[in-house]
PDB file of C-alpha atoms in Angstrom:
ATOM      1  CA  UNK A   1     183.491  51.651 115.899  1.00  0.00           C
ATOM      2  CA  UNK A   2     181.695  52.831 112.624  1.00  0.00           C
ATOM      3  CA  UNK A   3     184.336  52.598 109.508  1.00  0.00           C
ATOM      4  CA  UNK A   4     184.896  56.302 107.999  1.00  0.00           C
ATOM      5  CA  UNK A   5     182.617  58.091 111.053  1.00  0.00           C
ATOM      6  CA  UNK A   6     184.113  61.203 111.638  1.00  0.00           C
ATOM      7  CA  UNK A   7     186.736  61.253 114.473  1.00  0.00           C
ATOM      8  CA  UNK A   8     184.602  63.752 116.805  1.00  0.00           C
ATOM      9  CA  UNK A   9     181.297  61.050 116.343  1.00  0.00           C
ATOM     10  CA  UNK A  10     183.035  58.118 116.217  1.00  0.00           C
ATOM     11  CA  UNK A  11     181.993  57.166 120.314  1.00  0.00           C
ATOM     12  CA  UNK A  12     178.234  58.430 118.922  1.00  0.00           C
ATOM     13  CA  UNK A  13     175.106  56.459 119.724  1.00  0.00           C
ATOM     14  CA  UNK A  14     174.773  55.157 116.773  1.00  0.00           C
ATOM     15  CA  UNK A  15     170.786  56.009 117.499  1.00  0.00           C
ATOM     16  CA  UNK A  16     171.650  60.063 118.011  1.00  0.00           C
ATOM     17  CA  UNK A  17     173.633  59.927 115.244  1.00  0.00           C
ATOM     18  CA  UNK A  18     170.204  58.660 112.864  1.00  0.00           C
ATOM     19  CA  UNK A  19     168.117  60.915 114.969  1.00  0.00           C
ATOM     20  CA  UNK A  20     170.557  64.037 113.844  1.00  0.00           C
ATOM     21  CA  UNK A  21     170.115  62.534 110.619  1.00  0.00           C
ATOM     22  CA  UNK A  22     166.312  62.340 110.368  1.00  0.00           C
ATOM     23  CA  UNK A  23     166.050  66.250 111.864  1.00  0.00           C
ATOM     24  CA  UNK A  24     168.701  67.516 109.166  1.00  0.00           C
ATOM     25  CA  UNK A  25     166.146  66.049 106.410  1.00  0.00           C
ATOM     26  CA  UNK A  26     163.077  66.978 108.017  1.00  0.00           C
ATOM     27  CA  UNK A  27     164.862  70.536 107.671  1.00  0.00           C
ATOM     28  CA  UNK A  28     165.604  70.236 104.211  1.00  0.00           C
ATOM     29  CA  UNK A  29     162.452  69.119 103.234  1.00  0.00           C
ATOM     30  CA  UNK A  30     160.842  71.767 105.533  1.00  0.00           C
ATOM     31  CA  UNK A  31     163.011  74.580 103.560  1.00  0.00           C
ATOM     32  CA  UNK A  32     161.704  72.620 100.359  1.00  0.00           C
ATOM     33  CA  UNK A  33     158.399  73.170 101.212  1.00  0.00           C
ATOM     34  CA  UNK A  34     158.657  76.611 101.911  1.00  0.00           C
ATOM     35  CA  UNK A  35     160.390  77.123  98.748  1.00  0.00           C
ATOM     36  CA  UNK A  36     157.738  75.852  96.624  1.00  0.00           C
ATOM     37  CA  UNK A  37     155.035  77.649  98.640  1.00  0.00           C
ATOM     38  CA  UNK A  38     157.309  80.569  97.697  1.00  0.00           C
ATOM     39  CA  UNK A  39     156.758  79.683  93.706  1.00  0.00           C
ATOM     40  CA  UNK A  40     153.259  79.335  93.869  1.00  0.00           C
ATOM     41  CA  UNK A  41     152.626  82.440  95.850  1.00  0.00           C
ATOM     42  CA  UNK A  42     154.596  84.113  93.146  1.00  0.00           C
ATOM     43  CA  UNK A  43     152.571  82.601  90.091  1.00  0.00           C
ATOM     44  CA  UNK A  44     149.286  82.851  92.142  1.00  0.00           C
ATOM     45  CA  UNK A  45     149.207  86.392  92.170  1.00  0.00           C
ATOM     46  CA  UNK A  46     146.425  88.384  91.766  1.00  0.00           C
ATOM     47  CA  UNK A  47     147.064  91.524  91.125  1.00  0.00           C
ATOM     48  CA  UNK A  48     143.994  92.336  88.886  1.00  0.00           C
ATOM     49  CA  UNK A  49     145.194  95.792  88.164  1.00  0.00           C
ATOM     50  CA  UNK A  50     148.305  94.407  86.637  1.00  0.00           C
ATOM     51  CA  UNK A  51     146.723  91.639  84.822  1.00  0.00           C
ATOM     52  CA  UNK A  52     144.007  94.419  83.326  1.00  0.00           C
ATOM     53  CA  UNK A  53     147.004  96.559  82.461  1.00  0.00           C
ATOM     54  CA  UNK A  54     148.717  93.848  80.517  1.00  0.00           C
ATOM     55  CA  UNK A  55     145.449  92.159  78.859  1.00  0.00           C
ATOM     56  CA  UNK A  56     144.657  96.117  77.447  1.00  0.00           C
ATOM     57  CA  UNK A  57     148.068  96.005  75.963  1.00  0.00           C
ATOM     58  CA  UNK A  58     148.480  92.887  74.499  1.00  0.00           C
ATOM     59  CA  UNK A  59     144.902  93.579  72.853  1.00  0.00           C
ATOM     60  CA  UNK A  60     145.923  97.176  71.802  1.00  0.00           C
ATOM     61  CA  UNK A  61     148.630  95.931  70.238  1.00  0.00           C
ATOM     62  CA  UNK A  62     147.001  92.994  68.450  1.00  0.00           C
ATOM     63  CA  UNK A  63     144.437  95.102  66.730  1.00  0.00           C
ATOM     64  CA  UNK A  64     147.538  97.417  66.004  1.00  0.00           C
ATOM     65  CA  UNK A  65     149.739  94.492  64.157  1.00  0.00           C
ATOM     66  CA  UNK A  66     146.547  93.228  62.564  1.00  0.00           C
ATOM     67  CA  UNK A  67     145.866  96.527  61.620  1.00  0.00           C
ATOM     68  CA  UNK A  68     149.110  97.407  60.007  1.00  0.00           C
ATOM     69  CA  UNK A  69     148.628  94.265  58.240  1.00  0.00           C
ATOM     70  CA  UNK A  70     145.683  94.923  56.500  1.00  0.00           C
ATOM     71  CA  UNK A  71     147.210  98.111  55.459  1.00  0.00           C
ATOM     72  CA  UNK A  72     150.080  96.689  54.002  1.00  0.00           C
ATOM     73  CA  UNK A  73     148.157  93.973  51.882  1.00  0.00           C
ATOM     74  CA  UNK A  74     146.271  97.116  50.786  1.00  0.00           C
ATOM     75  CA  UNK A  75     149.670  98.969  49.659  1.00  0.00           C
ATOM     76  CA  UNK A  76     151.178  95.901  48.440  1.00  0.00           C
ATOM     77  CA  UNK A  77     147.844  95.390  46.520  1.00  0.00           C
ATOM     78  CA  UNK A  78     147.477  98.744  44.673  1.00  0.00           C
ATOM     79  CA  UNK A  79     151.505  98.832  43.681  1.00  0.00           C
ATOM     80  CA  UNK A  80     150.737  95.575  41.981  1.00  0.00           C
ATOM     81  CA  UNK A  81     148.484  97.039  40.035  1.00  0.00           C
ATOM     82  CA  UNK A  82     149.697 100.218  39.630  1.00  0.00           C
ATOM     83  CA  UNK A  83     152.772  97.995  38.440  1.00  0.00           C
ATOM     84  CA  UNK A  84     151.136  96.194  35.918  1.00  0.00           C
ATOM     85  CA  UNK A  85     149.355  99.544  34.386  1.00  0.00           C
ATOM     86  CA  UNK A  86     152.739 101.015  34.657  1.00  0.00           C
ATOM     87  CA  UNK A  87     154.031  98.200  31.689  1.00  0.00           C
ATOM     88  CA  UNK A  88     151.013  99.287  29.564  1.00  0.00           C
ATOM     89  CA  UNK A  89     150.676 102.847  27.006  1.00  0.00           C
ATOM     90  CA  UNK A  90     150.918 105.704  29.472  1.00  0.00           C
ATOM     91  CA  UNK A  91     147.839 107.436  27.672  1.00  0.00           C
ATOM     92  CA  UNK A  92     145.117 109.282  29.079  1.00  0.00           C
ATOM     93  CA  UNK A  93     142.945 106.379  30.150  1.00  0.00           C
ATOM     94  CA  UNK A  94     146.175 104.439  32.070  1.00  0.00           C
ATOM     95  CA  UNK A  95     146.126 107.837  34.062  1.00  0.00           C
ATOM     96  CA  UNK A  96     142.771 107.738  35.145  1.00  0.00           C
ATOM     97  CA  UNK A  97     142.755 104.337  36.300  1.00  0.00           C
ATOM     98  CA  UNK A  98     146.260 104.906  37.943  1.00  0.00           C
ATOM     99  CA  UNK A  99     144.323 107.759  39.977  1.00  0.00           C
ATOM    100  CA  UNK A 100     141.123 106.101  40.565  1.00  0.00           C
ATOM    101  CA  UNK A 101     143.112 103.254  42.119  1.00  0.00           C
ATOM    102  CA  UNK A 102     145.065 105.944  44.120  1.00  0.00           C
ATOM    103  CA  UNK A 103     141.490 107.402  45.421  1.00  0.00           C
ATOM    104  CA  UNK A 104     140.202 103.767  46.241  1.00  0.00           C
ATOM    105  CA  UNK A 105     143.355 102.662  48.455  1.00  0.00           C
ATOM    106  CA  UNK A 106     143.012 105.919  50.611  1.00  0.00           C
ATOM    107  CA  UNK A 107     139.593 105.474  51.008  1.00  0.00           C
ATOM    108  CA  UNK A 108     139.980 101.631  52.045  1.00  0.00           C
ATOM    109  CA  UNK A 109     142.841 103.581  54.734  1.00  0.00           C
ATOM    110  CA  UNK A 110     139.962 105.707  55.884  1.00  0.00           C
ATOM    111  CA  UNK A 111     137.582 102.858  56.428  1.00  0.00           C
ATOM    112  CA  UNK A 112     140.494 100.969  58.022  1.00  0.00           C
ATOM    113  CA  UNK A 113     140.976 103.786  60.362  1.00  0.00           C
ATOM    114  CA  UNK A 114     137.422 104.317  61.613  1.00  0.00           C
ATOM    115  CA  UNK A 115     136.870 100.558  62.132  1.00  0.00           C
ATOM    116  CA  UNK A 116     140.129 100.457  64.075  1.00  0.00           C
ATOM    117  CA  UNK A 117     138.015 103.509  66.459  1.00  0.00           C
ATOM    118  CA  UNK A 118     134.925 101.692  66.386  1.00  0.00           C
ATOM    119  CA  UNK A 119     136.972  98.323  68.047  1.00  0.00           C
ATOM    120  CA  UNK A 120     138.803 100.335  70.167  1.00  0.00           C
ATOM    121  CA  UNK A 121     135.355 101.681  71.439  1.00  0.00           C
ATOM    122  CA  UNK A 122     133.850  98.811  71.765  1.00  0.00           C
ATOM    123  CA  UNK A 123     136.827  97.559  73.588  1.00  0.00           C
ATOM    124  CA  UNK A 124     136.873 100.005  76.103  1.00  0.00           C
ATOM    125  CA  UNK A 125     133.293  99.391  76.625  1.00  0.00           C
ATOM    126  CA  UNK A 126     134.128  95.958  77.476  1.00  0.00           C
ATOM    127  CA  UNK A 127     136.475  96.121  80.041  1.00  0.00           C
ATOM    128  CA  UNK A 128     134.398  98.934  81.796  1.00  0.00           C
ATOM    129  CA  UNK A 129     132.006  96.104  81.825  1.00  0.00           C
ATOM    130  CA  UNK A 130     134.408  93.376  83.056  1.00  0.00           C
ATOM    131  CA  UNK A 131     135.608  95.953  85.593  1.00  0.00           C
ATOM    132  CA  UNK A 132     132.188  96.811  86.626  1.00  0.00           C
ATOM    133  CA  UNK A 133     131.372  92.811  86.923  1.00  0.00           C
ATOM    134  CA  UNK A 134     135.134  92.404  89.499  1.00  0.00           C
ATOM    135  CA  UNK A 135     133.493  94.951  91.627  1.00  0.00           C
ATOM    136  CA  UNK A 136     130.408  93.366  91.908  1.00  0.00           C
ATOM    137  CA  UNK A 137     131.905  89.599  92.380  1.00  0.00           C
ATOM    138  CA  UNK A 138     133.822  91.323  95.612  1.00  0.00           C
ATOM    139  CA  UNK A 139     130.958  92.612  97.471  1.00  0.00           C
ATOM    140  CA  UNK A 140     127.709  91.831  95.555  1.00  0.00           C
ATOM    141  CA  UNK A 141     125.546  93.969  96.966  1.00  0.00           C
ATOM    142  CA  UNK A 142     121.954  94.551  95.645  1.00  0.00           C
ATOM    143  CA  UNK A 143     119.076  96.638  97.652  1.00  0.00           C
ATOM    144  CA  UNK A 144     120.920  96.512 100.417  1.00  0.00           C
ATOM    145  CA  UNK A 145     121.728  93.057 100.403  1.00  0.00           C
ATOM    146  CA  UNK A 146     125.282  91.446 100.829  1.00  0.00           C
ATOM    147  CA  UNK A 147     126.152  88.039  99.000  1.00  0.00           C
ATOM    148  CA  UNK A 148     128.447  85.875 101.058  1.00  0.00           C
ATOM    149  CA  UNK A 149     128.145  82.881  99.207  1.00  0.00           C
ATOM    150  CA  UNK A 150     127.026  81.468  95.675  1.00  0.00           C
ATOM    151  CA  UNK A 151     123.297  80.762  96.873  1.00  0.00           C
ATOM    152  CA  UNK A 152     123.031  84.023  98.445  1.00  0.00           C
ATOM    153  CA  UNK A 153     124.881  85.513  94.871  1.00  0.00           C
ATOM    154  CA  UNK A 154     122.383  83.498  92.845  1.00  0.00           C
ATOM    155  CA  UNK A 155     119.530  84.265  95.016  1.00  0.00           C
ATOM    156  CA  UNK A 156     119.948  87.784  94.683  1.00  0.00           C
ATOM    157  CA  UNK A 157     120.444  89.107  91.609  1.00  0.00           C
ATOM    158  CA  UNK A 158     117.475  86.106  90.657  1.00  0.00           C
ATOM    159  CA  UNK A 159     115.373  88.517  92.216  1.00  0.00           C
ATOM    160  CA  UNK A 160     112.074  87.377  94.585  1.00  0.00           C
ATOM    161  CA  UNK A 161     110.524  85.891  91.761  1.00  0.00           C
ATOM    162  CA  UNK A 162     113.372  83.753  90.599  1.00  0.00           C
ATOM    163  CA  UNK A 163     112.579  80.087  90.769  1.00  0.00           C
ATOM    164  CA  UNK A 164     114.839  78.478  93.890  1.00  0.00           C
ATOM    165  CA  UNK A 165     117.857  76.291  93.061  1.00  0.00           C
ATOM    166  CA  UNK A 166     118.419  73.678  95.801  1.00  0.00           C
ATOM    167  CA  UNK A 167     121.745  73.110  95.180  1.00  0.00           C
ATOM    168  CA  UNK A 168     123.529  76.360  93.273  1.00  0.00           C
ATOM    169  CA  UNK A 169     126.744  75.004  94.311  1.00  0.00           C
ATOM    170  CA  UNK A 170     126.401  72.323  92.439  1.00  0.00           C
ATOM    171  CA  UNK A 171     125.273  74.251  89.632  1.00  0.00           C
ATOM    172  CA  UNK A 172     128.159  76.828  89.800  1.00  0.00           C
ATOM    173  CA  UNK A 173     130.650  73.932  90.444  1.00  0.00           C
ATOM    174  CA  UNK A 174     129.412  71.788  87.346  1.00  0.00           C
ATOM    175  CA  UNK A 175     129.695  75.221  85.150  1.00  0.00           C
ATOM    176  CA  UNK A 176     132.946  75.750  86.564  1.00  0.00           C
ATOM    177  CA  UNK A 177     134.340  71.933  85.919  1.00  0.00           C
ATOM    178  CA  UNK A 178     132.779  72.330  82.188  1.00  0.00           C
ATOM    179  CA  UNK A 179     134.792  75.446  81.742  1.00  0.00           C
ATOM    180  CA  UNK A 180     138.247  74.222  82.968  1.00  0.00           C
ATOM    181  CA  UNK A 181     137.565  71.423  80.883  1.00  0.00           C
ATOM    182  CA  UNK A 182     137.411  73.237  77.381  1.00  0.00           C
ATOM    183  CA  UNK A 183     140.084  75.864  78.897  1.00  0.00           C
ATOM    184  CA  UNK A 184     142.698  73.548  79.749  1.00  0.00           C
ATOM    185  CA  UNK A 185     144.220  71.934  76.747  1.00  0.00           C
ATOM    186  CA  UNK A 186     144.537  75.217  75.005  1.00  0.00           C
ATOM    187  CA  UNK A 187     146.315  76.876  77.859  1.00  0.00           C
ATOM    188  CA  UNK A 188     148.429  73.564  77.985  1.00  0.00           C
ATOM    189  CA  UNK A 189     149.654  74.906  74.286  1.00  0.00           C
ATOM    190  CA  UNK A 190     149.899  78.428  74.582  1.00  0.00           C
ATOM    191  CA  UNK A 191     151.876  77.668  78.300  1.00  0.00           C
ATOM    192  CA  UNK A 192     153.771  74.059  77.874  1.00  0.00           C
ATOM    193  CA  UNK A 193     156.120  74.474  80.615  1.00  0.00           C
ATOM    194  CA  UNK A 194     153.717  76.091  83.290  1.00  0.00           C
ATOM    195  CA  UNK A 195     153.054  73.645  86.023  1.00  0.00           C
ATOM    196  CA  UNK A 196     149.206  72.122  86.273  1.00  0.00           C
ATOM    197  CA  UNK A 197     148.642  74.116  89.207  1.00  0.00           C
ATOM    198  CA  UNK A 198     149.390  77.161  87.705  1.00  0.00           C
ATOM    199  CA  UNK A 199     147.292  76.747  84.447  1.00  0.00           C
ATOM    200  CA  UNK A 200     144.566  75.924  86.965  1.00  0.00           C
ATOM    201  CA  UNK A 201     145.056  79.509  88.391  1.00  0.00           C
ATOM    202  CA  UNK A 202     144.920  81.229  84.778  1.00  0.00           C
ATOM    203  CA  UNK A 203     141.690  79.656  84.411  1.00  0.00           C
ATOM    204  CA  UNK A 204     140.296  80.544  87.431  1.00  0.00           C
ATOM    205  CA  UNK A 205     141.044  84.192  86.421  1.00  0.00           C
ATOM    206  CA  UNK A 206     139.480  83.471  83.163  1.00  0.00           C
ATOM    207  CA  UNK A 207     136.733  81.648  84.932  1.00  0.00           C
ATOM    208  CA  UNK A 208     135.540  85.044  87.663  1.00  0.00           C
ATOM    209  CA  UNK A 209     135.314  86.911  84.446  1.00  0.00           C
ATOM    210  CA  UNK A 210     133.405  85.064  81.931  1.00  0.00           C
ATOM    211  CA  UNK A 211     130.208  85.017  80.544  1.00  0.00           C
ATOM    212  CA  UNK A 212     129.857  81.295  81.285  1.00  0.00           C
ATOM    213  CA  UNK A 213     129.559  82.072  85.014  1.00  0.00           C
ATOM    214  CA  UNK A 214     126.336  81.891  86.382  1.00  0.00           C
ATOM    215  CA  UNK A 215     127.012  84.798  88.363  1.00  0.00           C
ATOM    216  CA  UNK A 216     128.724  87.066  85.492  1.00  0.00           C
ATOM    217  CA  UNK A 217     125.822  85.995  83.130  1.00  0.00           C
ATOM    218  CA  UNK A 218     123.096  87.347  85.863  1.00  0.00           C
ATOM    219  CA  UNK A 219     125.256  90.258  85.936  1.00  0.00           C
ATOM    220  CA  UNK A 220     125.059  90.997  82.193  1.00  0.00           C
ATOM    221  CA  UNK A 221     121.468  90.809  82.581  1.00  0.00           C
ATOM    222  CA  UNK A 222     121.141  93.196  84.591  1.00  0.00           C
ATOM    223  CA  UNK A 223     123.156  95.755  82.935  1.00  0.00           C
ATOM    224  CA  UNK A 224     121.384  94.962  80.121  1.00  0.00           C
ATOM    225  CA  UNK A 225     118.300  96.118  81.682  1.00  0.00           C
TER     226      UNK A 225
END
C-alpha cells in the first residue's frame, strides 16, 4: 500500500494510477498550447483597416504636437523680444519695431499653417499609394495576368523584356532577411516586452509595405509611369 494515496486509490495499479497521471498533463499542456495559440492569434492580427486607421492618427497627431511646438517657440520667441523692447524708451521707433515683430510672427503662423496643408497633402497622397500597393500585393493582376507567387509577381510587372531571375525567391528572401535585420533592434526599443515572435509580425507588416520590397519598388515604378 502507497503511504498518503488517497483511500478510494489506495488498491490502484500503481501503473493506472501513472497512466491517469501522464493523460492529466498531456491535458494541461494541451490547454497550454491552445492558450498560447490563443495569444498569438490575438497579436497576429491583421486587420489592415485598423492598423491604417491607427498609423493615420498617430501621424496626424504627430505633425499636430510638432506643429504646436513650433508655434509656441515662435510665441515664446517674439514675447522675449517684445519683453526686452518693453524695458527700453517707449518712443516712436520702440513702436515700430514692437509692430513689425507683431507682423513677422503672424506671418511665420501663416507659413506654419500652409506647410502643415502641404504635409497633410502629401500624406494623404501616400497612403492612397500604400493602399493602392495592399491591393495590388492581394491579387496582382496585370493584362490579365494573375501572380500566385513571387516569380510570377516579379515576372510580371518586369514586363516581357525584363531580364529573367532564376531564383527570385532567393532574391525576395535575402531583401526580406536584410530588412528584418535593420528593423529589429529598433522595434526591440520602441516594444521591450513584446515577445520575438510578435516583433517578427510588426515587421512583416512593415516589410508588405515598404519600398525595400522588390515587389512594392516595381510597383512604384509603375505608378510612376
Amino acid at each position: 500500500m502507497v503511504v498518503g494515496m488517497p483511500k478510494k486509490f489506495a488498491n490502484e495499479n500503481p501503473k493506472v494510477i501513472a497512466a491517469r497521471e501522464r493523460k492529466a498533463a498531456a491535458k494541461k499542456d494541451e490547454e497550454t498550447k491552445k492558450q498560447k495559440a490563443l495569444e498569438d492569434a490575438y497579436w497576429a492580427d491583421d486587420d489592415k483597416l485598423i492598423n491604417r486607421k491607427l498609423q493615420r492618427k498617430e501621424e496626424e497627431e504627430r505633425k499636430r504636437a510638432e506643429a504646436l511646438k513650433r508655434k509656441e517657440e515662435i510665441r515664446r520667441l517674439a514675447e522675449e523680444e517684445m519683453n526686452g523692447l518693453a524695458s527700453k524708451s517707449a518712443n516712436a521707433q520702440s513702436q515700430k519695431v514692437t509692430r513689425a515683430t507683431i507682423e513677422q510672427r503672424r506671418e511665420a503662423e501663416l507659413r506654419l499653417q500652409l506647410e502643415e496643408e502641404k504635409r497633410r497633402k502629401l500624406a494623404a497622397e501616400k497612403i492612397e499609394v500604400v493602399d493602392h500597393l495592399e491591393e495590388n500585393l492581394n491579387q496582382l493582376e496585370l493584362d490579365k495576368e494573375s501572380a500566385r507567387t513571387v516569380s510570377d509577381a516579379i515576372r510580371i510587372l518586369g514586363g516581357d523584356n525584363e531580364e529573367v531571375d532564376i531564383h527570385p525567391e532567393k532574391r525576395m528572401r535575402a531583401a526580406y532577411l536584410a530588412f528584418e535585420e535593420a528593423r529589429l533592434p529598433r522595434l526591440k526599443q520602441e516594444h521591450p516586452t513584446f515577445r520575438l515572435s510578435q516583433l517578427k509580425q510588426l515587421i512583416k507588416k512593415e516589410w508588405q509595405k515598404s519600398p525595400e520590397n522588390p515587389i512594392n519598388a516595381k510597383l512604384l515604378a509603375l505608378n510612376a509611369k
